[in-house]
PDB file of C-alpha atoms in Angstrom:
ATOM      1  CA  UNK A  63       1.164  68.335 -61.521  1.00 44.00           C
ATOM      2  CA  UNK A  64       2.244  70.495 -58.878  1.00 44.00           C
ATOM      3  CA  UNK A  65      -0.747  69.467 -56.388  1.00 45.00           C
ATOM      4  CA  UNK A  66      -0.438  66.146 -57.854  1.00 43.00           C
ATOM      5  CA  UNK A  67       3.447  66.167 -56.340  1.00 44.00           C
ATOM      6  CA  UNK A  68       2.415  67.306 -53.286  1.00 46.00           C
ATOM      7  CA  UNK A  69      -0.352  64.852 -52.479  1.00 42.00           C
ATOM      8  CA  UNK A  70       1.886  61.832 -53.407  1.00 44.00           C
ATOM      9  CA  UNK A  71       4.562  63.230 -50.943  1.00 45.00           C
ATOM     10  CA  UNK A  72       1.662  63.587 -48.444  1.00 43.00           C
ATOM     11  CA  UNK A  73       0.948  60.512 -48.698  1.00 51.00           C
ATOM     12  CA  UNK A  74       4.280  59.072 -48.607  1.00 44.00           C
ATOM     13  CA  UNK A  75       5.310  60.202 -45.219  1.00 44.00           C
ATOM     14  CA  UNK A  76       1.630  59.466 -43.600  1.00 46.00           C
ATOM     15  CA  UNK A  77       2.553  55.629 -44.983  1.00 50.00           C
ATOM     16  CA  UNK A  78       6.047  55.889 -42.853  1.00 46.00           C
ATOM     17  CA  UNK A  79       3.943  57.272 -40.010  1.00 46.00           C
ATOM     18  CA  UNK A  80       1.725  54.378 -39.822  1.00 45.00           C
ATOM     19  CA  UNK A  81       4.550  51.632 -40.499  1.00 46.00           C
ATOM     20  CA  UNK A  82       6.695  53.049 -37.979  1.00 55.00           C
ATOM     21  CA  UNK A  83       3.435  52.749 -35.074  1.00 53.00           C
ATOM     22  CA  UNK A  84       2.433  49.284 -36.548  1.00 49.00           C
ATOM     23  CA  UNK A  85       5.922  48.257 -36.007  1.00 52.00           C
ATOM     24  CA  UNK A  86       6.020  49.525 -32.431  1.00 51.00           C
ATOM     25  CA  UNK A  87       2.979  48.250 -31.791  1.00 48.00           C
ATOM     26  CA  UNK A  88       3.849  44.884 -32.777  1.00 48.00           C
ATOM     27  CA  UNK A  89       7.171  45.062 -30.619  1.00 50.00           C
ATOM     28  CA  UNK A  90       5.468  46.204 -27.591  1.00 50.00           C
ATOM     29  CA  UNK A  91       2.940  43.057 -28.297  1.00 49.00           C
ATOM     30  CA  UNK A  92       6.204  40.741 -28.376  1.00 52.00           C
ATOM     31  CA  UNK A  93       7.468  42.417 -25.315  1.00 50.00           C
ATOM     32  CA  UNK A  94       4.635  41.644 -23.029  1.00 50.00           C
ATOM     33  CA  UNK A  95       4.238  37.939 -24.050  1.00 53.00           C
ATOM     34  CA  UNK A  96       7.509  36.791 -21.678  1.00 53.00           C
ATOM     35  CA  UNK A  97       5.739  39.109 -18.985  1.00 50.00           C
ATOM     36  CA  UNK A  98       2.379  37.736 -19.286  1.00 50.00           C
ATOM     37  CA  UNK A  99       3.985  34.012 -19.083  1.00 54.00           C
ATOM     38  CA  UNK A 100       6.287  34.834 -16.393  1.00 50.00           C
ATOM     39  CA  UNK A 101       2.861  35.991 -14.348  1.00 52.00           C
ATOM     40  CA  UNK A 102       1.377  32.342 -15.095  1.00 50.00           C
ATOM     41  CA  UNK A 103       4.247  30.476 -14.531  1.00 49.00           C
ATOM     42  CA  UNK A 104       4.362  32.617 -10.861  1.00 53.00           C
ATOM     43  CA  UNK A 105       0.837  31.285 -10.162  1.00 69.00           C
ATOM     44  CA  UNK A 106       0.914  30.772  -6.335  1.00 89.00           C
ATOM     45  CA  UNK A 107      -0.635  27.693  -4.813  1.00 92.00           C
ATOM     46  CA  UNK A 108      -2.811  27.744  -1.606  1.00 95.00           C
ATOM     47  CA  UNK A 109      -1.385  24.386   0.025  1.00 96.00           C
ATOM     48  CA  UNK A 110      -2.883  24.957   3.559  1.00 96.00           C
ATOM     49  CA  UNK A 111      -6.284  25.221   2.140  1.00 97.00           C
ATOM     50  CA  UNK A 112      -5.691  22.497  -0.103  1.00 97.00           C
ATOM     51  CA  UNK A 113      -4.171  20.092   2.529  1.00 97.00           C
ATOM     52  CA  UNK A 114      -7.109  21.283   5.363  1.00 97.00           C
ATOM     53  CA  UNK A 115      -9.703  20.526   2.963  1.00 97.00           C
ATOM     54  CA  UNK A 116      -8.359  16.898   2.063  1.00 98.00           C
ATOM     55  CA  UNK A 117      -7.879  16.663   5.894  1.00 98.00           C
ATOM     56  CA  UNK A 118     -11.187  17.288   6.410  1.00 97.00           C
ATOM     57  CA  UNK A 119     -12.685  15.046   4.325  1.00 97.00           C
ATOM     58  CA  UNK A 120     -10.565  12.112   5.267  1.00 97.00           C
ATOM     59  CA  UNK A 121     -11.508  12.698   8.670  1.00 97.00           C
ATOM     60  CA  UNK A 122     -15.072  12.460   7.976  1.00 96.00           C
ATOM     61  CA  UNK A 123     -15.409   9.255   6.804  1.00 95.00           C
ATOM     62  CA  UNK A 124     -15.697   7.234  10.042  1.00 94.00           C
ATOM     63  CA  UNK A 125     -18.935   9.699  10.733  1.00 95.00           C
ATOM     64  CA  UNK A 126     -19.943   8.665   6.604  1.00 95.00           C
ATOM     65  CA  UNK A 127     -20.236   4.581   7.223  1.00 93.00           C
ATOM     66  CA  UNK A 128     -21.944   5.156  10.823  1.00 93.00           C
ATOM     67  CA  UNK A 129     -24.932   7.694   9.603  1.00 94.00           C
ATOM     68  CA  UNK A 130     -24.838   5.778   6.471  1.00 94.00           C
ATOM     69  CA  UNK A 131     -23.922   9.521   4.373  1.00 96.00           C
ATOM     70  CA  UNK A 132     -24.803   8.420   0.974  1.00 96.00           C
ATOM     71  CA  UNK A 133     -24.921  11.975  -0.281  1.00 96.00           C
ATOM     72  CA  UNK A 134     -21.248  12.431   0.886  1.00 96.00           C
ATOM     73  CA  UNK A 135     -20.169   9.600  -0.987  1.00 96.00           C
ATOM     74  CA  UNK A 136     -21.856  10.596  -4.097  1.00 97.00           C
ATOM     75  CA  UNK A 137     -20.401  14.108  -3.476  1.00 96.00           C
ATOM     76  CA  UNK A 138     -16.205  13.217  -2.924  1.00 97.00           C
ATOM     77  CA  UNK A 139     -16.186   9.902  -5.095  1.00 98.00           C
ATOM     78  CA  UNK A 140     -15.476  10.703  -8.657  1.00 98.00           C
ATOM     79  CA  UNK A 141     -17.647   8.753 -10.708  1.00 97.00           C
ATOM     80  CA  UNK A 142     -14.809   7.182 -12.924  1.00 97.00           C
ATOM     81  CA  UNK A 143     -12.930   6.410  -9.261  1.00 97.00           C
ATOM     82  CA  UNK A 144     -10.932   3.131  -8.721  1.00 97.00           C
ATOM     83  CA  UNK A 145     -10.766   1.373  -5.849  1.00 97.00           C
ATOM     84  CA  UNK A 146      -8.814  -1.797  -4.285  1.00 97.00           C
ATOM     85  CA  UNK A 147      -9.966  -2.855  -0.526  1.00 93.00           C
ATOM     86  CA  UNK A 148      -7.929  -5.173   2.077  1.00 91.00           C
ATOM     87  CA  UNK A 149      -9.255  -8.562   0.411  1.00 89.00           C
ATOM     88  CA  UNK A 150      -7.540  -7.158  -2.691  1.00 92.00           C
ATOM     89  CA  UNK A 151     -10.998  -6.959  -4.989  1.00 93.00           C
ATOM     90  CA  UNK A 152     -11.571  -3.737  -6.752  1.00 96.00           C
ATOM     91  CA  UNK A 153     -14.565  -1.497  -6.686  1.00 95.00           C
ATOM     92  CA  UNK A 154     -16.383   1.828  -7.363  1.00 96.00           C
ATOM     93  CA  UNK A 155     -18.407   4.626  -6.811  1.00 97.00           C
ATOM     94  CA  UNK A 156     -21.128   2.296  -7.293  1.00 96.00           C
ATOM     95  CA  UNK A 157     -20.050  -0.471  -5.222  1.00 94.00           C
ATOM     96  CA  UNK A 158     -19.312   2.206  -2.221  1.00 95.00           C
ATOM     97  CA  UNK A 159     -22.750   3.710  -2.723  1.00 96.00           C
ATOM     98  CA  UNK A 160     -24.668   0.388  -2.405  1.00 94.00           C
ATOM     99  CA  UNK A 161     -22.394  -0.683   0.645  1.00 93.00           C
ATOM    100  CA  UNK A 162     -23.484   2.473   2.233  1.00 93.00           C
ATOM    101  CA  UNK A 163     -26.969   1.945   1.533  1.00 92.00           C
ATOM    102  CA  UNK A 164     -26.806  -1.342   2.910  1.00 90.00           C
ATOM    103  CA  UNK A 165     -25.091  -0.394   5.977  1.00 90.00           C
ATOM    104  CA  UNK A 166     -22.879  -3.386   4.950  1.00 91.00           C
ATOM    105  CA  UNK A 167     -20.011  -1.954   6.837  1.00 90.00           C
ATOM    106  CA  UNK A 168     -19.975  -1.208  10.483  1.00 90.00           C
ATOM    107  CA  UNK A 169     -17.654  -0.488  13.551  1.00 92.00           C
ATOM    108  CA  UNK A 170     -17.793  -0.041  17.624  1.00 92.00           C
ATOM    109  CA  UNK A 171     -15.374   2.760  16.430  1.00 92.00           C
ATOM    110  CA  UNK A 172     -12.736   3.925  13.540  1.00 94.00           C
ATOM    111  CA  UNK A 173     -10.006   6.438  13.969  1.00 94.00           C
ATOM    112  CA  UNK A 174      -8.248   8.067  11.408  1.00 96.00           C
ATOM    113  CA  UNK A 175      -4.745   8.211  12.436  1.00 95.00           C
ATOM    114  CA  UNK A 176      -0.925   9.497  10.939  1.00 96.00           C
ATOM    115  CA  UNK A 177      -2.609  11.144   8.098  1.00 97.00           C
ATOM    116  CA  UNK A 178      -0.484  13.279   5.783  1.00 97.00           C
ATOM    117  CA  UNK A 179      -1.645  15.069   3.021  1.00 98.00           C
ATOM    118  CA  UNK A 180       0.937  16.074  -0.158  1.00 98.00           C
ATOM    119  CA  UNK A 181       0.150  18.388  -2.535  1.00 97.00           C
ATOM    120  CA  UNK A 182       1.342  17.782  -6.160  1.00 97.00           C
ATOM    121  CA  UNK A 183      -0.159  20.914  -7.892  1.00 96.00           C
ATOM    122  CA  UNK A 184      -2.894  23.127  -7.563  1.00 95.00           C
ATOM    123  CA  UNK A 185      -5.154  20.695  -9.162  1.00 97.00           C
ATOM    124  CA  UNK A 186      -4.200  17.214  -7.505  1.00 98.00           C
ATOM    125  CA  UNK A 187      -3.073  15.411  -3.918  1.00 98.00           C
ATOM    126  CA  UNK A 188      -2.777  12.567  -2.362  1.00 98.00           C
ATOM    127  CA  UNK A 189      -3.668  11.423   1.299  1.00 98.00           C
ATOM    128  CA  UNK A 190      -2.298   8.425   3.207  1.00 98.00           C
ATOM    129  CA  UNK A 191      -2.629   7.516   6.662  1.00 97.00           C
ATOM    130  CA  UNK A 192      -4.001   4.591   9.100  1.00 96.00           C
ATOM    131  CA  UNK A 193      -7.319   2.949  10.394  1.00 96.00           C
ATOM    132  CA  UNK A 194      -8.121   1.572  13.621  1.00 95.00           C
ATOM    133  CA  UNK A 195     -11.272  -0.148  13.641  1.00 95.00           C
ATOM    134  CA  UNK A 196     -12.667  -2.030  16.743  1.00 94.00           C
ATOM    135  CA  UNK A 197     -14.932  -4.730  15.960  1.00 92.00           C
ATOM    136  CA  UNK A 198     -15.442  -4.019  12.480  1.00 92.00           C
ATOM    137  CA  UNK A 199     -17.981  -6.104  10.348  1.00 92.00           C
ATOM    138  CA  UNK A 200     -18.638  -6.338   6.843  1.00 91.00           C
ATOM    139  CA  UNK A 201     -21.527  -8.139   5.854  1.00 89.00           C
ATOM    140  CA  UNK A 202     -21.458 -10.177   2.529  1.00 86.00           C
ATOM    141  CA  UNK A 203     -24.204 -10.307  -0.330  1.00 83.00           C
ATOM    142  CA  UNK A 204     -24.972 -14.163   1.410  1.00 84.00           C
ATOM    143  CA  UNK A 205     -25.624 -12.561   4.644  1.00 84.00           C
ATOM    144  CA  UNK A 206     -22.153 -13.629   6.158  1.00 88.00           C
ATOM    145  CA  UNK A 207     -19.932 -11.251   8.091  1.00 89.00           C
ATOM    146  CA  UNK A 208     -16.255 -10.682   7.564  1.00 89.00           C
ATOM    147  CA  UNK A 209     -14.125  -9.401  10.481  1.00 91.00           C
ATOM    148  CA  UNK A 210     -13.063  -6.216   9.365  1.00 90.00           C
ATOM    149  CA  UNK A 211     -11.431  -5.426  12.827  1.00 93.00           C
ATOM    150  CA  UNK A 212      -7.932  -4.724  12.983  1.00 95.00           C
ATOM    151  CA  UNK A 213      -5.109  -1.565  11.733  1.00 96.00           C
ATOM    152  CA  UNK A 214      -5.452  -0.560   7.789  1.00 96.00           C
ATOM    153  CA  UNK A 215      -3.167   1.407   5.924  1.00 97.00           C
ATOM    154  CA  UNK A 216      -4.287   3.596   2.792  1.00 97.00           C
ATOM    155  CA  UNK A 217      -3.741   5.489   0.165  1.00 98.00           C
ATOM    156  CA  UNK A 218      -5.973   8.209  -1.693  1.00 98.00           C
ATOM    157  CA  UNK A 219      -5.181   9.814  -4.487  1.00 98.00           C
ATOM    158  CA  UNK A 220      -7.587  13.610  -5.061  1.00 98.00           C
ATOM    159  CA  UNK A 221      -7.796  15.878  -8.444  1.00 98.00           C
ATOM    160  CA  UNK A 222     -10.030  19.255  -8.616  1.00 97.00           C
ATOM    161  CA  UNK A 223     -12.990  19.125 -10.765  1.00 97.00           C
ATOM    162  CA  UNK A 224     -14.822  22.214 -11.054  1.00 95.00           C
ATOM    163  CA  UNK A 225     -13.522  23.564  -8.023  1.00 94.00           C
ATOM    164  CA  UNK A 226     -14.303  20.747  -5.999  1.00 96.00           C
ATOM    165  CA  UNK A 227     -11.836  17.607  -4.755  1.00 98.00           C
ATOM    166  CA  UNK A 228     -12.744  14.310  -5.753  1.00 98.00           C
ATOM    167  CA  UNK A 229     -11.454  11.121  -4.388  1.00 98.00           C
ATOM    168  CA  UNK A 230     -10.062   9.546  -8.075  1.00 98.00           C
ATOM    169  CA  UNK A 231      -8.437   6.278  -6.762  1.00 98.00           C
ATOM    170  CA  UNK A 232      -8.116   4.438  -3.187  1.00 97.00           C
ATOM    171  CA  UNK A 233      -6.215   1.421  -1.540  1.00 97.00           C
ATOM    172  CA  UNK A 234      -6.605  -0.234   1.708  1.00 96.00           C
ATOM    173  CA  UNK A 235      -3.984  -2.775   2.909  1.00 95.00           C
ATOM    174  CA  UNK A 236      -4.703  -4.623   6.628  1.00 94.00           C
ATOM    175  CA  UNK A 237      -1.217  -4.241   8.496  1.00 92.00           C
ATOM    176  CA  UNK A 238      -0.049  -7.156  10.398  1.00 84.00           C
ATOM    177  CA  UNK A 239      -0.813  -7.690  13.767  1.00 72.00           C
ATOM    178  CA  UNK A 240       2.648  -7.943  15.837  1.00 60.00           C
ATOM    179  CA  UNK A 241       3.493 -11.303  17.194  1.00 54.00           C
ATOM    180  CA  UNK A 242       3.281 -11.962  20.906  1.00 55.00           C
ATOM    181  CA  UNK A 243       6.150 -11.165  23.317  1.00 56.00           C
ATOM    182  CA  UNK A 244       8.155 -14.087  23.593  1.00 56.00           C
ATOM    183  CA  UNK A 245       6.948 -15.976  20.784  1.00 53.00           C
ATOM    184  CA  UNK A 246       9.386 -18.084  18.652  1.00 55.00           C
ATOM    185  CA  UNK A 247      10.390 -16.210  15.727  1.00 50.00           C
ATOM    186  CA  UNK A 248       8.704 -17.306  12.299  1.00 50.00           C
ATOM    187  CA  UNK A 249      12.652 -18.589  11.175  1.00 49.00           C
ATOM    188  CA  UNK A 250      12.243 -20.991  14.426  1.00 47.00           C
ATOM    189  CA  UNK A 251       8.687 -21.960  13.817  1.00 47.00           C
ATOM    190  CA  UNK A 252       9.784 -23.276  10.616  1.00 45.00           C
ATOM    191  CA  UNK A 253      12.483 -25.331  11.823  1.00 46.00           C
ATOM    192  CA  UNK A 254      10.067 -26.613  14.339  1.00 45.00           C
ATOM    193  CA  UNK A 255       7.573 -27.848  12.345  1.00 45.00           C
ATOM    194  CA  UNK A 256      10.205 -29.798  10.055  1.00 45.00           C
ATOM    195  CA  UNK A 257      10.323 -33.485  10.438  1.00 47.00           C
ATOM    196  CA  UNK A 258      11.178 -34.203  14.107  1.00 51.00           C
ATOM    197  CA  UNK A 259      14.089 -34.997  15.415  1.00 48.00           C
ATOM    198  CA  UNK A 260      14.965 -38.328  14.993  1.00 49.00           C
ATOM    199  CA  UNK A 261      14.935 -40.604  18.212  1.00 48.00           C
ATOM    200  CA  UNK A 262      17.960 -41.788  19.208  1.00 49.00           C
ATOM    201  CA  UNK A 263      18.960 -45.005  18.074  1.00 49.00           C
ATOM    202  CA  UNK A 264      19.020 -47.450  20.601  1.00 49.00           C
ATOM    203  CA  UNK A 265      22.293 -48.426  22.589  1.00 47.00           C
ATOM    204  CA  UNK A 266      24.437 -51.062  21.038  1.00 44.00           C
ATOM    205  CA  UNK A 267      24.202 -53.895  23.370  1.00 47.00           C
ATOM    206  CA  UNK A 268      27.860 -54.973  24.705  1.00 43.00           C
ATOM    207  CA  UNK A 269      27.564 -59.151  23.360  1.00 45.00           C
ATOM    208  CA  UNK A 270      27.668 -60.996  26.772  1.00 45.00           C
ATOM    209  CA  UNK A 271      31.340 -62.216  27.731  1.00 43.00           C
ATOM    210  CA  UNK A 272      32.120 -65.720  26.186  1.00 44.00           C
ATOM    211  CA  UNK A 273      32.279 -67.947  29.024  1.00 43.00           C
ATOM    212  CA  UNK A 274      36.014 -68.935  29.112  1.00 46.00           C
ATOM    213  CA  UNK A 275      36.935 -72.534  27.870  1.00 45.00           C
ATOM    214  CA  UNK A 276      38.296 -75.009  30.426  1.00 46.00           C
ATOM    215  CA  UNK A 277      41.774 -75.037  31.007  1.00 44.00           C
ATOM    216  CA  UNK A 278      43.299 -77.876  28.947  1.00 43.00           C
ATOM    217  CA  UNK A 279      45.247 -79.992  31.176  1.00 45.00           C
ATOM    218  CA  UNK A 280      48.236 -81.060  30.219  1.00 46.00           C
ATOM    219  CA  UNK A 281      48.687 -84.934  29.178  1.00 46.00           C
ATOM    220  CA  UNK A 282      49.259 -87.314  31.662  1.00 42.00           C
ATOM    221  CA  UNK A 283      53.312 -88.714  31.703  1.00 42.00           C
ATOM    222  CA  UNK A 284      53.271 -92.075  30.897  1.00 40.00           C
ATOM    223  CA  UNK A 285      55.160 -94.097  33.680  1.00 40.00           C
ATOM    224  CA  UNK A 286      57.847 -96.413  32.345  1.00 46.00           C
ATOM    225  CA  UNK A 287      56.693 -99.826  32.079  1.00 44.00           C
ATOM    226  CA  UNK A 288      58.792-102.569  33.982  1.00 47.00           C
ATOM    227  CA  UNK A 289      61.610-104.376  31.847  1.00 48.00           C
ATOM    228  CA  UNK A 290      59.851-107.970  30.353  1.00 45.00           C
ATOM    229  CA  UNK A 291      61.936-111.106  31.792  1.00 49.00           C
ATOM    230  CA  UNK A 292      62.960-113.451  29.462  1.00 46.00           C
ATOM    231  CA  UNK A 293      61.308-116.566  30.339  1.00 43.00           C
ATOM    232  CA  UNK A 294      63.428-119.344  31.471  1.00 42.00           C
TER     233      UNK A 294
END
């Protein structure tokens, strides 16, 4: 009984023992949670790399359509990419790849201008800037040409796929080109091409003067005629 006695208390205190480390254990787990999230929520974001690599690519596109770079389009268009272009049609990765191909679109030259890059998270960005193309052509499915000449606006919006950037949706606009110096404006251009004026009506003639009636003389007096004699 006696050993019996001392085994049980034996084995009562190395129970406390291990209760008291499983509870510190499990309070020192709790404790680092807030750390660990507070170390992802502190994740820093490289937005210079980020915004020279988008820069980068945007500027390489004029260099894509003249050596006809199919490979780079294949490489930055995401394969589930939207796209709307100045005639307001929408394409693809597809449609870009064939035009490519094609060498549907061409240029004397095409500048990339005002381009700004803004980063929304590590994982996603979007570009916008201008286009100046000179003599720009596009060259229909029927062999036509379109004149694709003229300033562009744009809009292209990136996400991060397996570490690389790929251009997930795109729209061109063609600005307006500004109206000659000394032009009427498009208010008085309107007016002008309302009904014309109406011609003036034609002067009232003034009647001709009545010619004036004759004077009516005035009735002759009758002279008094001589007394009668009575006859004899």
């Amino acid at each position: 009984m006696k050993g019996k006695g001392q085994w049980a208390i034996l084995s009562l205190v190395f129970s406390l023992v291990l209760l008291n480390g499983c509870q510190k254990a499990a309070q020192d787990t709790n404790s680092a949670g807030p750390a660990a999230n507070t170390n992802a929520a502190a994740e820093t974001i490289d937005t210079a790399a980020i915004e020279a690599e988008l820069t980068r690519i945007e500027n390489d596109w004029p260099r894509v359509i003249k050596e006809k770079d199919v490979e780079a389009v294949k490489r930055v268009e995401a394969d589930d990419g939207v796209f709307v272009y100045p005639d307001g049609s929408v394409g693809n990765k597809t449609t870009d790849v064939k035009d490519i191909e094609n060498g549907a679109l061409s240029a004397d030259s095409w500048e990339v201008m005002d381009l700004k890059v803004t980063v929304l998270n590590k994982d996603a960005a979007v570009a916008s800037g201008r286009s100046v193309v000179k003599n720009g052509k596009y060259k229909m499915p029927d062999g036509k040409s379109i004149d694709m000449s003229g300033q562009f606006h744009f809009i292209d919006t990136f996400v991060r796929r397996n570490g690389q950037w790929k251009l997930i949706a795109g729209a061109t606009t063609k600005l307006r080109e500004p109206e000659p110096a000394g032009s009427p404006s498009p208010a008085a251009k309107v007016s002008s091409a309302a009904s014309p004026a109406p011609a003036a009506s034609p002067a009232v003639k003034t009647p001709p003067l009545m010619t004036a009636s004759p004077v009516v003389r005035p009735p002759l007096k009758k002279l008094p005629l001589p007394p009668v004699k009575p006859t004899p």
